[in-house]
Amino acid sequence: MNLLASSHTRSEENYLKAIYAVSQKAKKGASTTAIAGRLQTKASSVTDMVKKLSEKGLVDHRPYHGVRLTDQGRKVATQIIRRHRLWETFLVNHLNYRWDEVHELAEQLEHIRSHDLTDRLDTFMDHPKFDPHGDPIPDRNGHFADNGGAMPLSQVPKDTLVHIVGVRDSSPAFLKLLDGLSLKIGTQLTIMRRFEFDNSAEVSTRFNSAMLLNERVCENLTVKVL
Amino acid sequence: MNLLASSHTRSEENYLKAIYAVSQKAKKGASTTAIAGRLQTKASSVTDMVKKLSEKGLVDHRPYHGVRLTDQGRKVATQIIRRHRLWETFLVNHLNYRWDEVHELAEQLEHIRSHDLTDRLDTFMDHPKFDPHGDPIPDRNGHFADNGGAMPLSQVPKDTLVHIVGVRDSSPAFLKLLDGLSLKIGTQLTIMRRFEFDNSAEVSTRFNSAMLLNERVCENLTVKVL
DNA sequence: ATAAATTTTTAGACAAATCTAATTTTGATC
DNA sequence: GATCAAAATTAGATTTGTCTAAAAATTTAT
Ligand SMILES: [Mn+2]
Ligand SMILES: [Mn+2]
Ligand SMILES: [Mn+2]
Ligand SMILES: [Mn+2]
């Protein structure tokens, strides 16, 4: 029954995405509590939904060891991420939104149910590989583009020329900080000095005079060596 | 309380739109039964929702005389229609959908909640005045463009050159019939003969040889004299 | 190994939106 | 104005997704 239509509720989709994200980050099954934390719900609600998803064959659950997506569940989650990132890209590139404004809208748009809207959007934008935050957009088969050796700025050695390719934290607060410092995707920079005291780094760009970036900022900026 | 956020549920929005459409067509209040018919629900469900909308000040209800939108309710309904038609226009003009494919998608997209997405879409498309079916797109103040003397083909006298500006029925079935006859918005045609027997009309276009259109088709084609 | 802390589940309730079946209300008709 | 058919409402149930509070299960620490 309904093996074809592949139609899940908005809530189910959000849980699948949350389970994907949580187990991605921790590299293990997602705990009931962690899922609840991510979705701002209560653990008891998660228990109910996990049971439902489990019966649908979308997740495997071993209590106290975490929830994992099945292949089918991962496929669904990946498609939702694809839609989310394609919409973010559309909003920034074509409707002139700023990169710190699009997430909430994409949270809604990603649930639009259509067999081919996603693919048409993808074609319209000429198959973008990364979203406005530098996150890879999976293709229609769920394959993520390789980030080609990107690393957090915190791991880059001194005196190496790099350019920004993405952010690990794409909260409006962080993105606004970056905007305030004129740091955006593509910006080239070099680490001039590191301070052992707090792991902060002094960086120079083409335009700005040197600026001091604290550890947390460095960890959340993804760069590539040029 | 919540006079500002102006946030209604998807269901409320669908009811408001249905009430707008039904009372528009009948030029009087929408009966509980008619609303139920339009939304494919039951009258008892309508009773409940009308009560809710009434308490919110969006409709006035006089039992057995119909439901009417208040000014506030009409404003909301108009904005939903605006979003619906803008999305349809986007899908056809930019994502290469056909005009018979976009309605269901727009039914979903119209509920995306955003302060300015609609306006940006409008700007992106250069403020279109009509959707792919020839229906007027209200502007951000809820003002509908005048259709400039459009009338159903059934009311056009013989030997008058007209062009198609819209359809009154935009069901996929009707639109596919039109596509099959190569009739689309902009097509120029003249009524050559009328048959009293069944009110059918023989029309000629630039390209096709003469064809016979039955009464129902003529009633649902909107045209303008050139 | 026992106790403590944490995690998870259960039980019961609730809000939103719907349904069916029964009942009430009303406008229209004779 | 009484009657009748249509329209509308009520009552009670259902589904989905959520919550609180309490109980149970399991891991972790002593
Ligand atoms: Mn996002
Ligand atoms: Mn993103
Ligand atoms: Mn439509
Ligand atoms: Mn339309």
Short mmCIF file of C-alpha atoms (C1' of nucleotides) and ligand atoms in Angstrom, two decimals:
data_model
loop_
_atom_site.label_atom_id
_atom_site.label_comp_id
_atom_site.label_asym_id
_atom_site.label_seq_id
_atom_site.Cartn_x
_atom_site.Cartn_y
_atom_site.Cartn_z
CA MET A 1 0.00 0.00 0.00
CA ASN A 2 1.31 3.34 -1.09
CA LEU A 3 4.74 2.02 -1.93
CA LEU A 4 4.68 4.17 -5.01
CA ALA A 5 3.24 7.56 -4.20
CA SER A 6 6.11 8.18 -1.78
CA SER A 7 4.15 10.81 0.01
CA HIS A 8 5.15 11.74 3.50
CA THR A 9 3.69 14.37 5.76
CA ARG A 10 5.53 17.57 6.42
CA SER A 11 6.20 16.38 9.93
CA GLU A 12 7.65 13.08 8.78
CA GLU A 13 9.88 14.93 6.34
CA ASN A 14 11.14 17.21 9.07
CA TYR A 15 11.94 14.28 11.30
CA LEU A 16 13.82 12.50 8.53
CA LYS A 17 15.86 15.60 7.86
CA ALA A 18 16.59 16.03 11.56
CA ILE A 19 17.64 12.40 11.94
CA TYR A 20 19.90 12.81 8.93
CA ALA A 21 21.51 15.93 10.33
CA VAL A 22 21.95 14.64 13.86
CA SER A 23 23.45 11.29 12.89
CA GLN A 24 25.61 13.02 10.28
CA LYS A 25 27.14 15.31 12.88
CA ALA A 26 27.65 12.68 15.55
CA LYS A 27 28.52 9.89 13.10
CA LYS A 28 26.25 7.53 14.98
CA GLY A 29 22.56 6.93 15.48
CA ALA A 30 20.47 9.91 16.52
CA SER A 31 19.17 9.70 20.07
CA THR A 32 15.57 10.46 20.85
CA THR A 33 16.73 13.39 22.95
CA ALA A 34 18.98 14.81 20.27
CA ILE A 35 16.21 14.68 17.70
CA ALA A 36 13.88 16.40 20.13
CA GLY A 37 16.49 19.07 20.73
CA ARG A 38 16.97 19.69 17.06
CA LEU A 39 13.25 19.95 16.31
CA GLN A 40 12.33 21.85 19.45
CA THR A 41 9.89 19.17 20.46
CA LYS A 42 9.68 16.77 23.36
CA ALA A 43 11.24 13.34 23.57
CA SER A 44 7.85 11.71 23.90
CA SER A 45 6.79 13.16 20.57
CA VAL A 46 9.92 11.77 19.01
CA THR A 47 9.20 8.33 20.37
CA ASP A 48 5.84 8.36 18.63
CA MET A 49 7.15 9.57 15.31
CA VAL A 50 10.12 7.23 15.31
CA LYS A 51 7.73 4.36 15.76
CA LYS A 52 5.74 5.58 12.80
CA LEU A 53 8.80 6.04 10.59
CA SER A 54 10.09 2.67 11.66
CA GLU A 55 6.86 0.98 10.63
CA LYS A 56 7.16 2.70 7.27
CA GLY A 57 10.63 1.28 6.86
CA LEU A 58 12.33 4.66 6.83
CA VAL A 59 14.40 4.26 10.00
CA ASP A 60 15.89 1.58 12.21
CA HIS A 61 15.72 2.15 15.93
CA ARG A 62 17.77 0.49 18.62
CA PRO A 63 16.75 2.16 21.88
CA TYR A 64 19.67 3.75 23.72
CA HIS A 65 21.78 3.31 20.61
CA GLY A 66 20.04 5.70 18.30
CA VAL A 67 17.86 5.99 15.24
CA ARG A 68 19.40 5.43 11.82
CA LEU A 69 17.94 6.08 8.42
CA THR A 70 17.39 3.08 6.19
CA ASP A 71 18.49 3.38 2.58
CA GLN A 72 14.98 4.39 1.71
CA GLY A 73 14.87 6.93 4.52
CA ARG A 74 18.18 8.41 3.51
CA LYS A 75 16.96 8.74 -0.04
CA VAL A 76 13.95 10.72 1.11
CA ALA A 77 16.03 12.90 3.42
CA THR A 78 18.51 13.63 0.66
CA GLN A 79 15.77 14.73 -1.69
CA ILE A 80 14.43 17.15 0.90
CA ILE A 81 17.91 18.59 1.37
CA ARG A 82 18.18 18.91 -2.40
CA ARG A 83 14.96 20.87 -2.55
CA HIS A 84 15.94 23.05 0.38
CA ARG A 85 19.26 24.02 -1.13
CA LEU A 86 17.91 24.54 -4.61
CA TRP A 87 15.28 26.90 -3.28
CA GLU A 88 17.86 28.79 -1.23
CA THR A 89 19.94 29.16 -4.34
CA PHE A 90 16.97 30.39 -6.33
CA LEU A 91 16.01 32.92 -3.69
CA VAL A 92 19.51 34.37 -3.49
CA ASN A 93 20.44 34.25 -7.16
CA HIS A 94 17.15 35.25 -8.71
CA LEU A 95 15.03 37.01 -6.11
CA ASN A 96 17.88 38.98 -4.56
CA TYR A 97 17.54 37.69 -1.06
CA ARG A 98 20.59 37.84 1.18
CA TRP A 99 22.16 34.56 2.31
CA ASP A 100 21.03 35.15 5.87
CA GLU A 101 17.37 35.50 4.90
CA VAL A 102 16.59 32.36 2.97
CA HIS A 103 16.67 29.48 5.39
CA GLU A 104 13.22 29.86 6.91
CA LEU A 105 11.59 30.29 3.54
CA ALA A 106 13.36 27.21 2.22
CA GLU A 107 12.09 25.29 5.22
CA GLN A 108 8.64 25.84 3.79
CA LEU A 109 9.41 25.50 0.11
CA GLU A 110 11.23 22.19 0.57
CA HIS A 111 7.90 20.54 1.38
CA ILE A 112 6.19 21.43 -1.88
CA ARG A 113 5.12 18.12 -3.30
CA SER A 114 5.84 17.68 -6.99
CA HIS A 115 7.35 15.07 -9.18
CA ASP A 116 9.38 17.44 -11.25
CA LEU A 117 9.35 20.93 -9.81
CA THR A 118 12.74 20.28 -8.23
CA ASP A 119 14.27 19.13 -11.49
CA ARG A 120 12.88 22.07 -13.39
CA LEU A 121 14.24 24.48 -10.82
CA ASP A 122 17.58 22.71 -11.09
CA THR A 123 17.55 23.03 -14.87
CA PHE A 124 16.44 26.66 -14.71
CA MET A 125 19.50 27.46 -12.60
CA ASP A 126 21.82 25.30 -14.70
CA HIS A 127 22.43 22.58 -12.13
CA PRO A 128 24.12 24.48 -9.32
CA LYS A 129 26.46 22.34 -7.23
CA PHE A 130 26.51 24.45 -4.07
CA ASP A 131 23.95 26.56 -2.25
CA PRO A 132 24.50 30.13 -1.03
CA HIS A 133 26.14 28.85 2.14
CA GLY A 134 28.56 26.64 0.28
CA ASP A 135 26.68 23.45 1.11
CA PRO A 136 26.63 20.85 -1.66
CA ILE A 137 23.35 20.29 -3.50
CA PRO A 138 22.74 16.59 -4.08
CA ASP A 139 21.83 15.72 -7.65
CA ARG A 140 18.60 13.91 -8.51
CA ASN A 141 20.24 10.60 -7.68
CA GLY A 142 21.24 11.83 -4.25
CA HIS A 143 24.91 12.26 -5.06
CA PHE A 144 26.70 15.12 -3.33
CA ALA A 145 29.44 16.98 -5.14
CA ASP A 146 32.86 16.61 -3.60
CA ASN A 147 33.96 19.75 -1.80
CA GLY A 148 37.48 19.30 -3.22
CA GLY A 149 39.57 19.55 -0.09
CA ALA A 150 37.73 22.29 1.73
CA MET A 151 38.65 22.67 5.39
CA PRO A 152 37.81 24.96 8.27
CA LEU A 153 39.94 28.08 8.46
CA SER A 154 41.01 26.94 11.92
CA GLN A 155 43.07 24.16 10.32
CA VAL A 156 44.83 26.29 7.73
CA PRO A 157 48.56 26.92 8.27
CA LYS A 158 50.02 30.40 8.37
CA ASP A 159 50.84 32.31 5.19
CA THR A 160 48.65 30.18 2.95
CA LEU A 161 46.39 31.93 0.45
CA VAL A 162 42.88 30.53 0.64
CA HIS A 163 39.41 31.59 -0.40
CA ILE A 164 36.14 31.14 1.41
CA VAL A 165 33.94 28.39 -0.01
CA GLY A 166 31.30 28.01 2.66
CA VAL A 167 30.10 28.29 6.24
CA ARG A 168 29.47 25.50 8.69
CA ASP A 169 27.10 27.60 10.74
CA SER A 170 24.57 29.35 8.56
CA SER A 171 22.60 31.05 11.29
CA PRO A 172 21.59 34.63 10.49
CA ALA A 173 23.70 35.82 13.42
CA PHE A 174 26.90 34.34 12.04
CA LEU A 175 26.16 35.37 8.47
CA LYS A 176 25.54 38.94 9.55
CA LEU A 177 28.85 38.98 11.37
CA LEU A 178 30.56 37.86 8.17
CA ASP A 179 28.73 40.49 6.15
CA GLY A 180 29.86 43.06 8.69
CA LEU A 181 33.46 42.03 8.07
CA SER A 182 32.93 41.92 4.28
CA LEU A 183 33.68 38.23 4.27
CA LYS A 184 31.73 36.29 1.70
CA ILE A 185 32.08 33.24 -0.48
CA GLY A 186 35.02 33.81 -2.80
CA THR A 187 36.84 36.23 -0.51
CA GLN A 188 40.57 35.53 -0.54
CA LEU A 189 42.53 35.68 2.68
CA THR A 190 45.75 34.69 4.38
CA ILE A 191 46.44 33.97 8.03
CA MET A 192 49.15 36.36 9.17
CA ARG A 193 49.46 35.37 12.81
CA ARG A 194 47.95 32.93 15.25
CA PHE A 195 47.61 33.58 18.97
CA GLU A 196 48.04 30.59 21.19
CA PHE A 197 46.23 32.36 24.00
CA ASP A 198 42.75 31.83 22.50
CA ASN A 199 43.41 30.28 19.08
CA SER A 200 42.42 33.48 17.40
CA ALA A 201 43.91 34.34 14.04
CA GLU A 202 44.87 37.59 12.38
CA VAL A 203 43.94 37.47 8.72
CA SER A 204 44.47 39.84 5.86
CA THR A 205 42.31 40.22 2.77
CA ARG A 206 42.84 42.23 -0.37
CA PHE A 207 40.70 45.08 0.77
CA ASN A 208 40.50 45.17 4.52
CA SER A 209 43.31 45.91 6.86
CA ALA A 210 44.17 42.96 9.08
CA MET A 211 41.44 41.66 11.34
CA LEU A 212 41.34 39.32 14.28
CA LEU A 213 39.03 36.33 13.99
CA ASN A 214 38.27 34.31 17.08
CA GLU A 215 38.40 30.52 17.22
CA ARG A 216 34.69 30.01 16.77
CA VAL A 217 34.63 32.12 13.63
CA CYS A 218 37.60 30.23 12.21
CA GLU A 219 36.00 26.87 12.90
CA ASN A 220 32.86 27.89 11.05
CA LEU A 221 34.47 29.29 7.95
CA THR A 222 35.24 26.71 5.28
CA VAL A 223 38.05 27.54 2.88
CA LYS A 224 40.10 26.03 0.09
CA VAL A 225 43.77 26.52 -0.65
CA LEU A 226 44.33 28.37 -3.89
CA MET B 1 -3.92 39.69 19.87
CA ASN B 2 -2.24 38.71 16.65
CA LEU B 3 -3.65 41.61 14.72
CA LEU B 4 -0.24 42.04 13.17
CA ALA B 5 1.18 38.65 12.29
CA SER B 6 -1.82 37.99 10.05
CA SER B 7 -1.13 34.31 10.05
CA HIS B 8 -3.87 31.94 9.05
CA THR B 9 -3.75 28.20 8.69
CA ARG B 10 -3.69 26.61 5.29
CA SER B 11 -7.21 25.41 5.87
CA GLU B 12 -8.47 28.85 6.78
CA GLU B 13 -6.85 30.25 3.66
CA ASN B 14 -8.52 27.65 1.50
CA TYR B 15 -11.90 28.42 2.99
CA LEU B 16 -11.47 32.14 2.45
CA LYS B 17 -10.54 31.56 -1.16
CA ALA B 18 -13.52 29.24 -1.65
CA ILE B 19 -15.91 31.74 -0.08
CA TYR B 20 -14.51 34.44 -2.34
CA ALA B 21 -14.95 32.30 -5.43
CA VAL B 22 -18.43 31.06 -4.60
CA SER B 23 -19.88 34.43 -3.69
CA GLN B 24 -18.14 35.99 -6.68
CA LYS B 25 -19.82 33.60 -9.06
CA ALA B 26 -23.28 33.76 -7.50
CA LYS B 27 -23.04 37.44 -6.59
CA LYS B 28 -24.45 36.70 -3.17
CA GLY B 29 -23.36 35.11 0.06
CA ALA B 30 -21.88 31.64 -0.16
CA SER B 31 -24.04 28.91 1.33
CA THR B 32 -22.57 26.32 3.64
CA THR B 33 -23.45 23.67 1.08
CA ALA B 34 -21.84 25.52 -1.81
CA ILE B 35 -18.62 25.99 0.12
CA ALA B 36 -18.60 22.32 1.01
CA GLY B 37 -19.14 21.45 -2.64
CA ARG B 38 -16.27 23.62 -3.77
CA LEU B 39 -13.82 22.29 -1.20
CA GLN B 40 -14.93 18.68 -1.42
CA THR B 41 -15.74 18.60 2.25
CA LYS B 42 -18.91 18.13 4.25
CA ALA B 43 -21.31 20.82 5.31
CA SER B 44 -20.67 20.09 8.96
CA SER B 45 -17.01 20.84 8.50
CA VAL B 46 -17.90 24.12 6.89
CA THR B 47 -20.11 25.08 9.79
CA ASP B 48 -17.20 24.67 12.16
CA MET B 49 -14.76 26.63 10.05
CA VAL B 50 -17.20 29.42 9.32
CA LYS B 51 -17.69 29.85 13.02
CA LYS B 52 -13.95 30.11 13.46
CA LEU B 53 -13.52 32.60 10.61
CA SER B 54 -16.43 34.59 11.92
CA GLU B 55 -14.85 34.85 15.36
CA LYS B 56 -11.68 36.07 13.69
CA GLY B 57 -13.64 38.79 11.92
CA LEU B 58 -12.93 37.45 8.45
CA VAL B 59 -16.49 36.60 7.45
CA ASP B 60 -20.07 37.52 8.27
CA HIS B 61 -22.53 34.71 8.41
CA ARG B 62 -26.29 34.92 8.20
CA PRO B 63 -27.53 31.34 8.25
CA TYR B 64 -29.66 30.46 5.21
CA HIS B 65 -28.52 33.69 3.57
CA GLY B 66 -24.88 32.94 3.09
CA VAL B 67 -21.37 33.72 4.23
CA ARG B 68 -19.73 36.95 3.09
CA LEU B 69 -16.16 38.08 3.43
CA THR B 70 -15.53 41.12 5.56
CA ASP B 71 -13.16 43.74 4.19
CA GLN B 72 -10.40 42.09 6.12
CA GLY B 73 -11.37 38.65 4.85
CA ARG B 74 -11.49 39.87 1.28
CA LYS B 75 -8.06 41.36 1.66
CA VAL B 76 -6.64 38.05 2.77
CA ALA B 77 -8.43 36.14 0.01
CA THR B 78 -7.17 38.56 -2.61
CA GLN B 79 -3.61 38.15 -1.46
CA ILE B 80 -3.88 34.38 -1.76
CA ILE B 81 -5.24 34.74 -5.27
CA ARG B 82 -2.36 37.07 -6.03
CA ARG B 83 0.14 34.49 -4.87
CA HIS B 84 -1.59 31.70 -6.75
CA ARG B 85 -1.56 33.55 -10.03
CA LEU B 86 1.97 34.85 -9.67
CA TRP B 87 3.24 31.34 -9.04
CA GLU B 88 1.31 30.01 -12.03
CA THR B 89 2.88 32.71 -14.15
CA PHE B 90 6.32 31.87 -12.85
CA LEU B 91 5.89 28.18 -13.50
CA VAL B 92 4.74 28.72 -17.08
CA ASN B 93 7.05 31.55 -18.07
CA HIS B 94 10.22 30.44 -16.35
CA LEU B 95 10.03 26.74 -15.61
CA ASN B 96 8.41 25.79 -18.91
CA TYR B 97 5.30 24.20 -17.48
CA ARG B 98 2.24 24.04 -19.69
CA TRP B 99 -0.81 26.06 -18.69
CA ASP B 100 -2.76 22.91 -17.88
CA GLU B 101 -0.14 21.68 -15.39
CA VAL B 102 0.30 24.52 -12.96
CA HIS B 103 -2.87 24.81 -10.94
CA GLU B 104 -2.24 22.05 -8.42
CA LEU B 105 1.30 23.22 -7.77
CA ALA B 106 0.10 26.78 -7.29
CA GLU B 107 -2.45 25.48 -4.79
CA GLN B 108 0.50 24.52 -2.65
CA LEU B 109 2.79 27.43 -3.37
CA GLU B 110 0.12 30.02 -2.59
CA HIS B 111 0.33 29.04 1.08
CA ILE B 112 4.02 29.80 1.50
CA ARG B 113 4.14 32.28 4.31
CA SER B 114 6.40 35.23 3.70
CA HIS B 115 6.21 38.96 4.03
CA ASP B 116 7.87 39.71 0.77
CA LEU B 117 8.35 36.60 -1.33
CA THR B 118 5.28 37.51 -3.34
CA ASP B 119 6.50 41.00 -4.08
CA ARG B 120 9.92 39.77 -5.09
CA LEU B 121 8.39 37.23 -7.42
CA ASP B 122 6.25 40.00 -8.85
CA THR B 123 9.27 42.21 -9.39
CA PHE B 124 11.30 39.35 -10.87
CA MET B 125 8.61 38.87 -13.49
CA ASP B 126 8.14 42.57 -14.08
CA HIS B 127 4.69 42.91 -12.54
CA PRO B 128 2.61 40.69 -14.79
CA LYS B 129 -1.04 41.73 -15.01
CA PHE B 130 -2.53 38.40 -16.10
CA ASP B 131 -1.78 34.78 -15.34
CA PRO B 132 -1.36 32.03 -17.94
CA HIS B 133 -5.13 31.52 -18.07
CA GLY B 134 -5.82 35.20 -18.65
CA ASP B 135 -7.00 35.80 -15.10
CA PRO B 136 -6.02 39.18 -13.64
CA ILE B 137 -3.32 39.21 -10.97
CA PRO B 138 -4.24 41.63 -8.19
CA ASP B 139 -1.47 44.06 -7.26
CA ARG B 140 -0.10 44.29 -3.73
CA ASN B 141 -2.97 46.55 -2.77
CA GLY B 142 -5.51 44.05 -3.99
CA HIS B 143 -6.43 45.95 -7.14
CA PHE B 144 -7.33 43.84 -10.17
CA ALA B 145 -6.41 45.07 -13.63
CA ASP B 146 -9.36 45.83 -15.85
CA ASN B 147 -9.84 43.25 -18.54
CA GLY B 148 -10.57 46.00 -21.05
CA GLY B 149 -13.80 44.78 -22.55
CA ALA B 150 -13.12 41.10 -22.71
CA MET B 151 -16.17 38.93 -23.34
CA PRO B 152 -16.98 35.28 -23.91
CA LEU B 153 -16.70 34.19 -27.53
CA SER B 154 -20.36 33.17 -27.32
CA GLN B 155 -21.33 36.86 -27.24
CA VAL B 156 -19.22 37.99 -30.18
CA PRO B 157 -21.09 38.95 -33.37
CA LYS B 158 -20.28 37.37 -36.71
CA ASP B 159 -17.34 38.58 -38.85
CA THR B 160 -15.58 40.34 -35.99
CA LEU B 161 -11.85 39.83 -35.63
CA VAL B 162 -10.98 38.98 -32.02
CA HIS B 163 -8.11 37.43 -30.16
CA ILE B 164 -8.18 35.07 -27.21
CA VAL B 165 -7.30 36.69 -23.91
CA GLY B 166 -8.29 34.04 -21.42
CA VAL B 167 -10.34 31.04 -20.35
CA ARG B 168 -13.17 30.91 -17.87
CA ASP B 169 -12.68 27.23 -17.22
CA SER B 170 -9.06 26.40 -16.61
CA SER B 171 -9.46 22.71 -15.96
CA PRO B 172 -6.77 20.55 -17.56
CA ALA B 173 -9.46 18.88 -19.68
CA PHE B 174 -10.57 22.13 -21.29
CA LEU B 175 -7.03 23.42 -21.70
CA LYS B 176 -5.97 20.22 -23.42
CA LEU B 177 -8.90 20.54 -25.81
CA LEU B 178 -7.75 24.04 -26.68
CA ASP B 179 -4.18 22.87 -27.15
CA GLY B 180 -5.49 20.16 -29.45
CA LEU B 181 -7.15 22.83 -31.57
CA SER B 182 -4.06 25.06 -31.45
CA LEU B 183 -6.06 27.71 -29.64
CA LYS B 184 -4.03 29.69 -27.12
CA ILE B 185 -3.90 33.13 -25.64
CA GLY B 186 -3.25 35.58 -28.44
CA THR B 187 -4.76 33.44 -31.18
CA GLN B 188 -6.78 35.58 -33.59
CA LEU B 189 -10.07 34.31 -34.89
CA THR B 190 -13.32 35.31 -36.57
CA ILE B 191 -16.75 33.76 -36.30
CA MET B 192 -17.80 32.76 -39.81
CA ARG B 193 -21.17 31.19 -39.10
CA ARG B 194 -23.44 30.47 -36.16
CA PHE B 195 -25.83 27.56 -35.98
CA GLU B 196 -29.06 28.20 -34.21
CA PHE B 197 -29.59 24.49 -33.73
CA ASP B 198 -27.08 24.18 -30.87
CA ASN B 199 -25.47 27.61 -30.65
CA SER B 200 -22.28 26.24 -32.10
CA ALA B 201 -20.02 28.54 -34.09
CA GLU B 202 -17.74 28.02 -37.06
CA VAL B 203 -14.56 29.99 -36.58
CA SER B 204 -11.55 30.57 -38.76
CA THR B 205 -8.01 31.33 -37.64
CA ARG B 206 -4.98 32.31 -39.60
CA PHE B 207 -3.57 28.85 -39.74
CA ASN B 208 -6.32 26.32 -39.32
CA SER B 209 -9.07 25.64 -41.71
CA ALA B 210 -12.49 26.45 -40.26
CA MET B 211 -13.53 24.58 -37.16
CA LEU B 212 -16.76 24.12 -35.32
CA LEU B 213 -16.81 25.11 -31.64
CA ASN B 214 -19.73 24.04 -29.50
CA GLU B 215 -21.58 26.36 -27.17
CA ARG B 216 -19.76 25.29 -24.07
CA VAL B 217 -16.38 25.96 -25.61
CA CYS B 218 -17.54 29.40 -26.82
CA GLU B 219 -18.79 30.30 -23.36
CA ASN B 220 -15.48 29.44 -21.78
CA LEU B 221 -13.23 31.29 -24.18
CA THR B 222 -12.70 34.94 -23.34
CA VAL B 223 -11.81 37.21 -26.23
CA LYS B 224 -11.30 40.86 -27.06
CA VAL B 225 -12.20 42.70 -30.23
CA LEU B 226 -9.16 43.86 -32.14
"C1'" DA C 1 27.35 -4.76 41.87
"C1'" DT C 2 24.67 -1.25 43.46
"C1'" DA C 3 23.20 3.37 43.04
"C1'" DA C 4 22.62 7.41 40.35
"C1'" DA C 5 21.80 9.78 36.33
"C1'" DT C 6 20.13 9.73 31.94
"C1'" DT C 7 17.33 8.18 28.30
"C1'" DT C 8 13.25 6.38 26.67
"C1'" DT C 9 8.63 5.01 26.80
"C1'" DT C 10 3.86 5.00 28.46
"C1'" DA C 11 -0.50 6.97 29.74
"C1'" DG C 12 -3.62 10.34 29.24
"C1'" DA C 13 -4.91 14.79 27.48
"C1'" DC C 14 -5.46 18.39 23.93
"C1'" DA C 15 -6.08 21.18 19.55
"C1'" DA C 16 -7.10 21.22 14.66
"C1'" DA C 17 -9.63 19.57 11.07
"C1'" DT C 18 -12.27 16.35 9.46
"C1'" DC C 19 -16.13 12.75 9.18
"C1'" DT C 20 -21.09 10.29 9.86
"C1'" DA C 21 -25.54 10.26 11.55
"C1'" DA C 22 -29.09 12.55 13.71
"C1'" DT C 23 -31.53 16.66 14.59
"C1'" DT C 24 -32.99 21.32 14.16
"C1'" DT C 25 -34.05 25.39 11.68
"C1'" DT C 26 -35.79 27.89 8.05
"C1'" DG C 27 -37.53 29.66 3.53
"C1'" DA C 28 -40.58 28.42 0.15
"C1'" DT C 29 -45.01 26.54 -1.41
"C1'" DC C 30 -49.57 25.64 -1.47
"C1'" DG D 1 -50.37 29.61 8.26
"C1'" DA D 2 -49.27 24.55 8.07
"C1'" DT D 3 -46.26 21.56 5.57
"C1'" DC D 4 -42.17 20.12 3.36
"C1'" DA D 5 -37.78 19.92 1.41
"C1'" DA D 6 -33.48 21.93 1.70
"C1'" DA D 7 -29.97 23.89 4.49
"C1'" DA D 8 -27.59 24.12 8.57
"C1'" DT D 9 -26.17 22.63 12.94
"C1'" DT D 10 -25.15 19.42 16.74
"C1'" DA D 11 -23.19 15.40 18.85
"C1'" DG D 12 -19.86 12.27 18.97
"C1'" DA D 13 -15.93 9.96 16.78
"C1'" DT D 14 -11.38 9.89 14.26
"C1'" DT D 15 -6.66 11.21 12.76
"C1'" DT D 16 -2.36 13.60 13.30
"C1'" DG D 17 0.85 15.60 15.93
"C1'" DT D 18 1.77 17.48 19.93
"C1'" DC D 19 2.16 18.05 25.21
"C1'" DT D 20 2.89 16.89 30.61
"C1'" DA D 21 3.73 13.87 34.15
"C1'" DA D 22 4.94 9.52 35.60
"C1'" DA D 23 7.11 5.15 35.07
"C1'" DA D 24 10.42 2.06 33.15
"C1'" DA D 25 14.73 0.80 31.09
"C1'" DT D 26 19.52 1.26 30.48
"C1'" DT D 27 23.98 3.26 30.75
"C1'" DT D 28 27.48 5.25 33.73
"C1'" DA D 29 29.73 6.16 37.92
"C1'" DT D 30 30.99 4.83 42.48
MN MN E 1 19.06 26.30 5.05
MN MN E 2 22.00 26.36 2.96
MN MN E 3 -5.19 28.08 -10.78
MN MN E 4 -4.87 30.66 -13.27
#
